[in-house]
Coordinates of C-alpha atoms in Angstrom, one line a residue:
M1 CA 140.0 123.7 176.4
L2 CA 140.6 120.8 174.0
L3 CA 137.8 118.8 175.7
Y4 CA 135.3 121.7 175.2
N5 CA 136.3 122.0 171.5
L6 CA 135.8 118.2 171.0
I7 CA 132.4 118.3 172.7
F8 CA 131.4 121.3 170.6
L9 CA 132.4 119.5 167.4
I10 CA 130.5 116.4 168.4
I11 CA 127.4 118.5 169.1
L12 CA 127.7 120.3 165.8
I13 CA 128.0 117.0 163.9
L14 CA 124.9 115.6 165.6
F15 CA 123.0 118.8 164.9
L16 CA 123.9 118.7 161.2
F17 CA 123.0 115.0 161.1
L18 CA 119.6 115.6 162.6
L19 CA 119.0 118.6 160.3
R20 CA 119.8 116.4 157.3
I21 CA 117.3 113.8 158.5
L22 CA 114.8 116.5 159.1
L23 CA 115.1 117.9 155.6
F24 CA 115.5 114.7 153.8
K25 CA 112.6 113.3 151.7
T26 CA 111.9 110.5 154.1
G27 CA 112.4 112.7 157.2
L28 CA 110.1 114.6 159.5
I29 CA 109.1 117.4 157.2
Y30 CA 108.2 115.0 154.4
T31 CA 106.3 112.8 156.8
V32 CA 104.4 115.7 158.3
N33 CA 103.4 117.0 154.8
K34 CA 102.3 113.5 153.9
L35 CA 100.2 113.2 157.0
W36 CA 98.7 116.6 156.4
R37 CA 97.6 115.6 152.9
I38 CA 96.1 112.3 154.2
T39 CA 94.2 114.3 156.9
Q40 CA 92.9 116.7 154.2
D41 CA 91.8 113.7 152.1
W42 CA 90.1 112.1 155.1
C43 CA 88.2 115.3 155.8
H44 CA 87.1 115.4 152.1
V45 CA 88.7 118.7 151.4
Y46 CA 89.7 117.4 147.9
Q47 CA 87.8 115.7 145.2
F48 CA 89.4 113.1 142.9
L49 CA 88.6 112.8 139.2
T50 CA 89.9 109.8 137.2
I51 CA 90.7 109.9 133.5
P52 CA 91.2 106.2 132.3
E53 CA 93.0 105.3 129.2
L54 CA 90.2 102.9 128.2
Q55 CA 86.5 103.3 128.9
N56 CA 85.4 100.6 131.3
E57 CA 82.5 99.1 129.5
T58 CA 83.5 99.3 125.8
F59 CA 87.3 99.4 126.1
H60 CA 87.1 102.4 123.8
H61 CA 90.2 104.6 123.9
N62 CA 89.7 107.8 125.8
P63 CA 91.2 110.7 123.7
L64 CA 91.3 112.9 126.9
Y65 CA 93.9 110.6 128.4
T66 CA 96.3 111.3 125.5
K67 CA 95.7 115.0 125.7
I68 CA 96.4 115.1 129.4
S69 CA 99.5 113.0 129.0
L70 CA 100.9 115.5 126.4
Y71 CA 100.0 118.4 128.7
L72 CA 101.5 117.0 131.9
H73 CA 104.8 116.1 130.1
S74 CA 105.1 119.7 128.9
L75 CA 104.9 121.2 132.4
S76 CA 108.0 122.7 133.9
S77 CA 106.9 121.5 137.3
I78 CA 107.6 117.9 136.3
E79 CA 111.2 118.8 137.3
D80 CA 110.0 119.3 140.9
S81 CA 108.4 115.9 141.1
D82 CA 109.9 113.5 143.6
F83 CA 110.9 111.1 140.8
T84 CA 111.1 111.7 137.1
N85 CA 112.5 109.6 134.2
L86 CA 115.2 110.9 131.9
V87 CA 114.7 109.5 128.3
N88 CA 115.9 110.4 124.9
G89 CA 113.7 112.5 122.7
K90 CA 113.3 112.3 118.9
N91 CA 117.0 113.2 118.5
E92 CA 119.7 111.3 120.3
N93 CA 121.0 114.6 121.9
D94 CA 117.5 115.5 123.2
I95 CA 116.8 114.7 126.9
V96 CA 113.2 114.6 127.9
L97 CA 111.7 114.4 131.4
T98 CA 108.7 112.0 131.8
L99 CA 106.5 111.5 134.8
N100 CA 107.4 108.4 136.9
P101 CA 104.5 106.1 137.6
N102 CA 102.6 106.7 140.9
Q103 CA 104.1 110.1 141.4
I104 CA 102.4 113.4 142.1
I105 CA 102.9 116.5 139.9
Q106 CA 101.6 120.0 140.9
D107 CA 100.0 122.5 138.6
N108 CA 98.5 126.0 139.1
F109 CA 95.6 127.6 137.2
L110 CA 93.7 130.8 138.0
G111 CA 95.2 131.0 141.5
A112 CA 94.2 127.4 142.4
T113 CA 96.6 124.5 143.0
V114 CA 95.8 121.1 141.6
F115 CA 97.6 117.8 141.7
W116 CA 98.0 115.0 139.2
F117 CA 98.6 111.4 140.0
N118 CA 99.7 108.8 137.4
D119 CA 98.3 105.4 138.4
S120 CA 100.3 103.0 136.1
K121 CA 98.5 99.8 137.2
L122 CA 95.0 101.1 136.3
R123 CA 96.4 103.1 133.4
T124 CA 94.6 106.3 134.6
F125 CA 95.4 109.8 135.5
V126 CA 93.9 111.1 138.7
L127 CA 93.2 114.8 139.2
K128 CA 93.1 116.0 142.8
I129 CA 91.3 119.3 143.2
R130 CA 89.9 121.3 146.1
K131 CA 86.2 121.2 146.3
V132 CA 86.0 125.0 146.7
D133 CA 87.9 125.4 143.5
K134 CA 86.2 122.7 141.4
R135 CA 83.1 124.7 140.3
R136 CA 85.2 127.8 139.5
I137 CA 88.2 126.3 137.5
L138 CA 87.4 122.7 136.4
R139 CA 85.9 123.4 133.0
P140 CA 88.2 126.3 132.0
Y141 CA 91.2 124.2 133.2
L142 CA 90.2 121.2 131.0
H143 CA 89.6 123.5 128.0
Y144 CA 93.1 125.0 128.6
I145 CA 94.6 121.5 128.7
L146 CA 93.0 120.6 125.3
T147 CA 94.3 123.9 123.8
V148 CA 97.9 123.3 124.9
S149 CA 97.9 119.7 123.8
D150 CA 96.5 120.6 120.4
E151 CA 99.3 123.2 120.0
I152 CA 101.9 120.6 120.9
E153 CA 100.5 118.2 118.2
E154 CA 100.4 121.0 115.6
Q155 CA 104.1 121.9 116.3
G156 CA 105.1 118.2 115.8
K157 CA 106.5 117.8 119.3
R158 CA 104.6 114.6 119.9
D159 CA 106.7 111.5 119.6
L160 CA 105.3 108.9 117.3
R161 CA 104.7 105.3 118.6
L162 CA 104.5 101.9 117.0
F163 CA 101.9 99.7 118.6
M164 CA 101.9 95.9 118.6
I165 CA 99.5 93.3 120.1
D166 CA 100.6 92.3 123.6
D167 CA 100.6 88.5 123.7
G168 CA 101.1 88.5 127.4
D169 CA 97.8 90.3 128.0
R170 CA 94.9 87.8 127.9
N171 CA 92.5 90.6 127.0
Q172 CA 94.8 91.4 124.0
R173 CA 95.8 95.0 124.3
W174 CA 98.4 97.1 122.6
R175 CA 101.9 97.7 123.8
S176 CA 104.0 100.4 122.2
V177 CA 107.6 101.4 121.4
P178 CA 109.0 104.6 120.0
F179 CA 108.5 104.8 116.2
T180 CA 111.8 105.9 114.8
H181 CA 111.7 104.6 111.2
P182 CA 113.5 107.2 109.0
S183 CA 111.7 106.5 105.8
T184 CA 110.1 109.5 104.0
F185 CA 108.6 110.1 100.6
E186 CA 111.8 111.9 99.6
T187 CA 113.8 108.7 100.2
M188 CA 111.4 106.4 98.5
A189 CA 112.3 105.1 95.1
I190 CA 108.9 105.6 93.5
E191 CA 107.6 107.6 90.5
T192 CA 107.5 111.3 91.2
D193 CA 103.9 111.7 89.9
L194 CA 102.7 108.9 92.2
K195 CA 104.6 110.3 95.1
N196 CA 103.0 113.8 94.6
K197 CA 99.5 112.3 94.2
I198 CA 99.8 110.4 97.4
K199 CA 101.1 113.4 99.3
S200 CA 98.3 115.6 97.9
D201 CA 95.7 113.0 98.8
L202 CA 96.9 112.7 102.4
T203 CA 97.1 116.5 102.8
S204 CA 93.5 116.8 101.5
F205 CA 92.4 114.1 103.9
L206 CA 93.9 115.9 106.9
K207 CA 91.6 118.9 106.1
A208 CA 88.5 117.0 105.1
K209 CA 86.8 116.3 108.5
Q210 CA 83.8 118.5 107.8
H211 CA 83.5 117.3 104.2
Y212 CA 83.3 113.6 105.3
H213 CA 80.8 114.4 108.0
R214 CA 78.6 116.4 105.6
L215 CA 78.5 113.4 103.4
G216 CA 77.6 111.1 106.3
R217 CA 80.9 109.2 106.0
V218 CA 83.5 108.1 108.6
W219 CA 86.6 110.3 108.4
K220 CA 89.0 107.6 107.3
R221 CA 91.1 106.7 104.3
S222 CA 92.2 103.3 103.2
F223 CA 95.0 102.1 101.0
L224 CA 95.9 98.7 99.4
L225 CA 99.6 98.2 98.8
Y226 CA 100.2 95.1 96.7
G227 CA 103.3 93.6 95.1
P228 CA 106.2 91.1 95.7
S229 CA 108.1 91.1 99.0
G230 CA 110.9 93.6 99.3
T231 CA 109.4 96.2 97.0
G232 CA 109.0 98.9 99.7
K233 CA 105.4 98.5 101.0
S234 CA 106.4 98.6 104.7
S235 CA 108.8 101.5 104.1
F236 CA 105.9 103.3 102.3
V237 CA 103.8 102.9 105.4
A238 CA 106.6 104.4 107.5
A239 CA 106.8 107.3 105.1
M240 CA 103.1 107.9 105.4
A241 CA 103.4 107.9 109.2
N242 CA 106.2 110.4 109.2
F243 CA 104.3 112.6 106.7
L244 CA 101.1 112.6 108.6
K245 CA 102.7 112.5 112.1
Y246 CA 100.5 109.5 112.9
D247 CA 101.1 106.6 115.2
V248 CA 101.2 103.1 113.6
Y249 CA 99.3 100.0 114.8
D250 CA 100.7 96.8 113.4
T251 CA 97.8 94.4 113.3
D252 CA 98.7 90.8 112.9
L253 CA 95.5 88.9 112.1
F254 CA 97.1 85.5 112.9
R255 CA 97.5 86.6 116.5
I256 CA 93.9 87.8 117.0
Q257 CA 91.7 85.1 118.5
T258 CA 88.1 86.2 117.9
D259 CA 86.0 88.9 116.3
S260 CA 85.4 90.3 119.7
N261 CA 89.2 90.7 120.2
L262 CA 89.5 92.5 116.8
K263 CA 86.7 94.9 117.8
S264 CA 88.3 95.5 121.2
L265 CA 91.7 96.2 119.6
L266 CA 90.2 98.6 117.1
L267 CA 88.3 100.5 119.8
Q268 CA 91.6 100.9 121.7
T269 CA 93.3 102.7 118.8
K270 CA 93.7 106.4 118.9
P271 CA 92.8 109.1 116.4
K272 CA 95.7 110.3 114.2
S273 CA 96.9 106.7 113.6
I274 CA 97.6 104.3 110.7
I275 CA 96.2 100.8 111.2
V276 CA 98.3 98.3 109.2
I277 CA 97.0 94.9 108.1
E278 CA 99.9 93.1 106.5
D279 CA 99.6 90.0 104.3
L280 CA 95.8 90.1 104.0
D281 CA 95.8 87.8 101.1
Q282 CA 97.8 85.1 103.0
F283 CA 95.3 85.3 105.9
L284 CA 92.3 84.9 103.5
H285 CA 93.9 82.0 101.7
E286 CA 94.7 80.3 105.0
N287 CA 91.2 80.9 106.2
E288 CA 89.8 79.2 103.1
K289 CA 92.2 76.2 103.2
T290 CA 91.9 75.4 106.9
A291 CA 89.2 72.8 107.5
T292 CA 88.5 74.3 110.9
K293 CA 87.9 77.9 110.4
T294 CA 89.7 80.4 112.6
S295 CA 87.7 82.2 115.3
L296 CA 88.3 85.4 113.4
S297 CA 85.7 85.4 110.7
C298 CA 85.6 87.1 107.3
S299 CA 82.5 89.0 108.3
G300 CA 84.2 90.4 111.3
L301 CA 87.1 91.5 109.1
L302 CA 84.7 93.1 106.6
N303 CA 83.1 95.1 109.5
F304 CA 86.6 96.1 110.5
M305 CA 87.3 97.4 107.0
D306 CA 84.0 99.2 106.8
G307 CA 84.8 101.3 109.9
I308 CA 81.5 100.3 111.5
L309 CA 83.4 100.7 114.8
S310 CA 84.9 104.1 115.6
C311 CA 87.6 104.8 112.9
E312 CA 87.6 108.6 112.9
E313 CA 90.8 110.3 111.8
R314 CA 92.5 107.1 110.9
V315 CA 94.2 105.7 107.8
M316 CA 93.9 102.0 107.1
V317 CA 96.6 100.2 105.1
F318 CA 96.3 96.7 103.8
T319 CA 99.2 94.9 102.1
M320 CA 99.1 91.9 99.7
R321 CA 101.5 90.1 97.5
T322 CA 98.8 89.6 94.8
K323 CA 95.2 90.6 94.3
E324 CA 94.4 87.4 92.3
N325 CA 91.8 85.0 93.8
I326 CA 90.8 87.6 96.4
D327 CA 87.0 88.0 97.0
P328 CA 86.1 91.3 95.3
N329 CA 84.0 92.2 98.4
F330 CA 87.3 92.9 100.2
L331 CA 88.6 95.3 97.6
R332 CA 85.4 97.2 96.5
P333 CA 85.3 101.0 96.7
G334 CA 84.4 102.2 100.2
R335 CA 86.4 99.5 101.8
V336 CA 89.6 100.3 99.9
D337 CA 89.9 103.8 98.5
I338 CA 93.3 103.7 96.7
H339 CA 95.2 100.7 95.2
I340 CA 99.0 101.1 94.7
N341 CA 101.1 98.5 92.9
F342 CA 104.6 97.9 94.0
P343 CA 106.4 96.1 91.1
L344 CA 109.9 94.8 91.0
C345 CA 112.6 97.3 90.3
D346 CA 112.9 98.7 86.8
F347 CA 115.7 100.8 85.3
S348 CA 114.1 104.1 86.3
T349 CA 113.8 103.0 89.9
F350 CA 117.3 101.6 89.8
K351 CA 118.7 105.0 88.8
T352 CA 116.8 106.6 91.7
M353 CA 118.2 104.1 94.1
A354 CA 121.7 104.5 92.8
N355 CA 121.4 108.2 93.4
N356 CA 120.0 107.7 97.0
Y357 CA 122.3 104.9 98.1
L358 CA 125.5 105.6 96.1
G359 CA 125.3 109.3 95.2
V360 CA 125.6 108.4 91.5
K361 CA 123.3 110.0 88.9
E362 CA 125.2 108.7 85.8
H363 CA 127.6 105.8 85.3
K364 CA 129.2 104.0 82.4
L365 CA 127.7 100.7 83.6
F366 CA 124.2 102.1 83.4
V367 CA 124.0 101.1 79.8
K368 CA 124.6 97.5 80.7
V369 CA 122.1 97.6 83.5
K370 CA 119.5 99.1 81.2
E371 CA 120.0 96.3 78.6
I372 CA 119.4 93.7 81.3
F373 CA 116.2 95.4 82.6
E374 CA 114.9 95.7 79.0
K375 CA 115.1 91.9 78.7
G376 CA 112.6 91.6 81.5
T377 CA 115.0 90.7 84.2
S378 CA 114.7 92.4 87.6
L379 CA 115.2 92.2 91.3
S380 CA 113.3 93.6 94.2
H381 CA 114.1 96.9 95.8
A382 CA 115.3 95.2 98.9
E383 CA 117.7 92.9 97.0
I384 CA 119.2 95.8 95.1
S385 CA 119.5 98.0 98.1
E386 CA 121.3 95.3 100.1
L387 CA 123.9 95.0 97.3
M388 CA 124.3 98.8 97.3
I389 CA 124.7 99.0 101.0
V390 CA 127.3 96.3 101.2
N391 CA 129.3 97.9 98.5
R392 CA 128.5 101.5 99.3
N393 CA 132.1 102.7 99.3
S394 CA 132.6 101.7 95.7
P395 CA 129.7 102.6 93.3
S396 CA 131.4 100.7 90.4
R397 CA 131.7 97.6 92.5
A398 CA 128.1 97.9 93.7
I399 CA 126.8 98.2 90.1
K400 CA 129.0 95.3 89.0
S401 CA 127.6 93.2 91.8
I402 CA 124.0 93.9 90.7
I403 CA 124.9 93.0 87.1
S404 CA 126.5 89.8 88.3
V405 CA 123.4 88.8 90.2
L406 CA 121.1 89.6 87.3
E407 CA 123.2 87.6 84.9
M408 CA 124.3 84.8 87.2
D409 CA 123.5 81.2 86.0
G410 CA 123.6 77.9 87.8
D411 CA 121.7 75.7 90.2
G412 CA 119.8 77.6 92.9
R413 CA 120.7 80.9 91.3
R414 CA 118.7 83.3 89.3
R415 CA 119.1 83.1 85.5
S416 CA 118.9 86.0 83.1
G417 CA 115.6 85.7 81.3
L418 CA 114.0 83.7 84.1
I419 CA 114.0 86.3 86.8
G420 CA 111.4 88.4 85.1
R421 CA 108.8 90.4 86.9
Q422 CA 106.7 88.5 89.3
G423 CA 103.2 88.2 87.9
E424 CA 99.9 87.8 89.7
N425 CA 100.2 84.0 89.4
D426 CA 103.6 83.6 91.0
E427 CA 104.1 81.5 94.1
Y428 CA 104.7 83.0 97.5
D429 CA 108.2 81.5 97.8
D430 CA 110.8 84.3 97.8
G431 CA 114.0 82.3 97.7
D432 CA 115.4 84.5 100.5
E433 CA 117.8 81.9 101.7
G434 CA 119.5 81.6 98.3
L435 CA 119.9 85.4 98.1
R436 CA 121.4 85.5 101.6
K437 CA 124.1 83.0 100.5
L438 CA 124.6 85.0 97.3
Y439 CA 125.1 88.2 99.2
R440 CA 127.7 86.5 101.5
V441 CA 129.6 85.3 98.4
I442 CA 129.6 88.7 96.8
S443 CA 130.6 90.4 100.0
L444 CA 133.5 88.1 100.6
K445 CA 134.6 88.4 97.0
N446 CA 134.7 92.2 97.0
S447 CA 136.0 92.8 100.5
R448 CA 139.5 91.9 99.4
G449 CA 140.3 90.1 102.6
G450 CA 138.4 92.5 104.8
S451 CA 134.9 92.2 106.1
S452 CA 132.1 94.7 105.5
S453 CA 128.9 95.1 107.5
A454 CA 126.0 97.4 107.3
N455 CA 122.8 97.9 109.1
N456 CA 119.8 96.9 107.0
S457 CA 117.0 99.5 107.2
G458 CA 114.3 96.9 106.6
P459 CA 110.6 97.0 106.8
L460 CA 108.5 97.8 109.9
R461 CA 108.2 94.2 110.9

């Protein structure tokens, strides 16, 4: 009897083992289904339609690719895909499912079943649809995808991206990372009137597509942000991106090899994006000083600014430290719509920053700070914010530190009366190293034996 029970147990174990193999993904059922799909493909039951990210001949970005990507990642059937990626969403507690490269996802529309394949190497989506269903559902299906993706964008569910030039790609393409910069117009220490004017202008731009086209103009807007380093130009760009819900393209002119590369990069940008050209004045000065001109010409840059290539639904932002000695052709109306000056910090801006960083609207030391500012002495927003962050637990200590920096005298240090506002003729040297040493001295002095650290929410770059 015991022998029979043992034999029965062994047979049961073997049966369960074979059943597991049969039902497992790499087992018989999976293999049979795969062979069946291959047979159908071989018999031309299905037709395959490709949607590339870039159009082959012009390398122009294909907007349909972005729409389909938004749609596919919204499908509940992505959970049934063989492999999916789990990533964080906009908030740290949000978990988002994304389609794994080279995997198949199924969708149903008007009683027909279609399949999507994500070819990561070719950067394309492939739609697999039965020939008998194609004529009946293809156009309505694509219109449905566009409608759903537009709704996702309007609801603000699309994650913003920061694009940078990929040095590892010889054709110079973009690579992207999530754009998570927290800057908003509400957190910016700028005049309320200016802030409201910019928000109103951007809101009007979003609704002005038909108006621009009626005038025969490209639907784009361009800004020039100029002023000393550390005055908030990059944070302002981030605030614009978060306000518009636009992606950001960080365009480093020194890394672009030729006019052709610049055109190709511009064609690859997507609608609903901000194209940022930082330190334009430095590039122009270097181009003039260099005996051997760079391959990227000024005429190519002017064409870029004019929007001769496709720039629909885009905002262009150029940053400079100074507008002096810049060819007026680069700054004329039509190429640059709005000029915004970012000066060094004044007392009004200081009070706004004290409220944002320290939670202080009034303080007995404000009188002393105001006196120093009225003498023409000042610091950049970044310098003041750093001192406030380091001493954020003690508003009095933070304000005293700022007063000390403004009044400090000695070799290699700023002197009251000599720190004044940077004019248009000032040199490009920021003295950042001296400030870093000064911050370390103040931090050690005020920490009372402890050490304090803080994350610096710096500019985009």
